[in-house]
Coordinates of C-alpha atoms in Angstrom, one line a residue:
X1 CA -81.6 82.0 51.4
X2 CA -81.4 78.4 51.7
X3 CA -84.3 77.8 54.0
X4 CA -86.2 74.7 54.5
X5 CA -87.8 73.1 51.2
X6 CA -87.2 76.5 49.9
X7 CA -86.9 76.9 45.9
X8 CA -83.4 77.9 46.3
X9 CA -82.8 74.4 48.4
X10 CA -85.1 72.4 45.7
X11 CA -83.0 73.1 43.1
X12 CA -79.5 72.6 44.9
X13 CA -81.0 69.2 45.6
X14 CA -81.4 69.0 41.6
X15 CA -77.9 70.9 40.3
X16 CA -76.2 68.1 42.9
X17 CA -78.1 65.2 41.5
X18 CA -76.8 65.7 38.3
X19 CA -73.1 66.8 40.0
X20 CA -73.0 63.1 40.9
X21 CA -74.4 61.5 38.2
X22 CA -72.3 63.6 35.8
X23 CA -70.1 66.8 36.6
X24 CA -70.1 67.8 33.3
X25 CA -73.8 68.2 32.7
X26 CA -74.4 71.1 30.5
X27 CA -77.3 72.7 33.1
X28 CA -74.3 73.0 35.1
X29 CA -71.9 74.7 33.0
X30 CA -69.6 73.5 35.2
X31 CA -66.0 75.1 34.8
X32 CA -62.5 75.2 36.4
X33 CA -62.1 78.3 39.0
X34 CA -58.3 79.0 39.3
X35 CA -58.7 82.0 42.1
X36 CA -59.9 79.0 44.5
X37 CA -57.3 76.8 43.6
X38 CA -54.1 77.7 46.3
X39 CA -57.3 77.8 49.2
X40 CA -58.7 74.3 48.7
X41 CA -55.6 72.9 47.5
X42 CA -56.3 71.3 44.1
X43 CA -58.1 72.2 40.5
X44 CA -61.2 73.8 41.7
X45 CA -64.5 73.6 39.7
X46 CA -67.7 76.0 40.0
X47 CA -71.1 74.4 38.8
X48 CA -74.5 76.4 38.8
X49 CA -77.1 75.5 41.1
X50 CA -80.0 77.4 38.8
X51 CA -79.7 76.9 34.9
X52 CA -79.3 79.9 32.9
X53 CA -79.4 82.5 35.8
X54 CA -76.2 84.8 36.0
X55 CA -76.7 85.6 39.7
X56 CA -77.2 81.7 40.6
X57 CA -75.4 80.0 43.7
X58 CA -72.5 78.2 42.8
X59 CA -71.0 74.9 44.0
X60 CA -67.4 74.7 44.7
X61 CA -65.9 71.4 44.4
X62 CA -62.9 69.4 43.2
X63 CA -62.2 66.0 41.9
X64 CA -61.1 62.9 44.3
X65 CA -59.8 62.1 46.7
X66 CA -60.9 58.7 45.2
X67 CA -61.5 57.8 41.7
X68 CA -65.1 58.7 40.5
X69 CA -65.4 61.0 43.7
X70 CA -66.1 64.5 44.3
X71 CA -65.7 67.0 46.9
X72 CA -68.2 69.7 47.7
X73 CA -66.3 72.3 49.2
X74 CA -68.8 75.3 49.3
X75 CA -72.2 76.3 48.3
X76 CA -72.5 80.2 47.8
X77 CA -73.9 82.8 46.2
X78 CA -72.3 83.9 42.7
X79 CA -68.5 85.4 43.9

């Protein structure tokens, strides 16, 4: 789980570092998720919190609403 300076919460600290210095980052693999779309309302991306790990948590998150911004809209385990 994401417990308190847990590996798991280490390296979310890491994956969104490089979210917002650049969301396409290739640790991230970061990629457009079109099932999530109609929920959140706009083109939804999923990045990887752990590089290279199938099973890795995944952060949800979409462009805007201002230029250079980006929305986090869930953290989860692999869908």
């Amino acid at each position: 789980g994401l417990g308190e300076e847990s590996t798991e919460l280490i390296q979310l600290k890491k994956a969104l570092k490089f979210l917002a210095a650049n969301p396409n980052h290739p640790g991230l693999q970061s990629h457009p998720i079109a099932q999530f779309d109609k929920v959140f309302g706009g083109k939804v991306f999923s990045s990887y919190v752990q590089n290279n790990t199938p099973q890795a948590h995944r952060i949800l998150w979409l462009y805007g609403p201002k230029a250079k911004q980006i929305t986090i809209v869930a953290v989860t385990p692999h869908y």
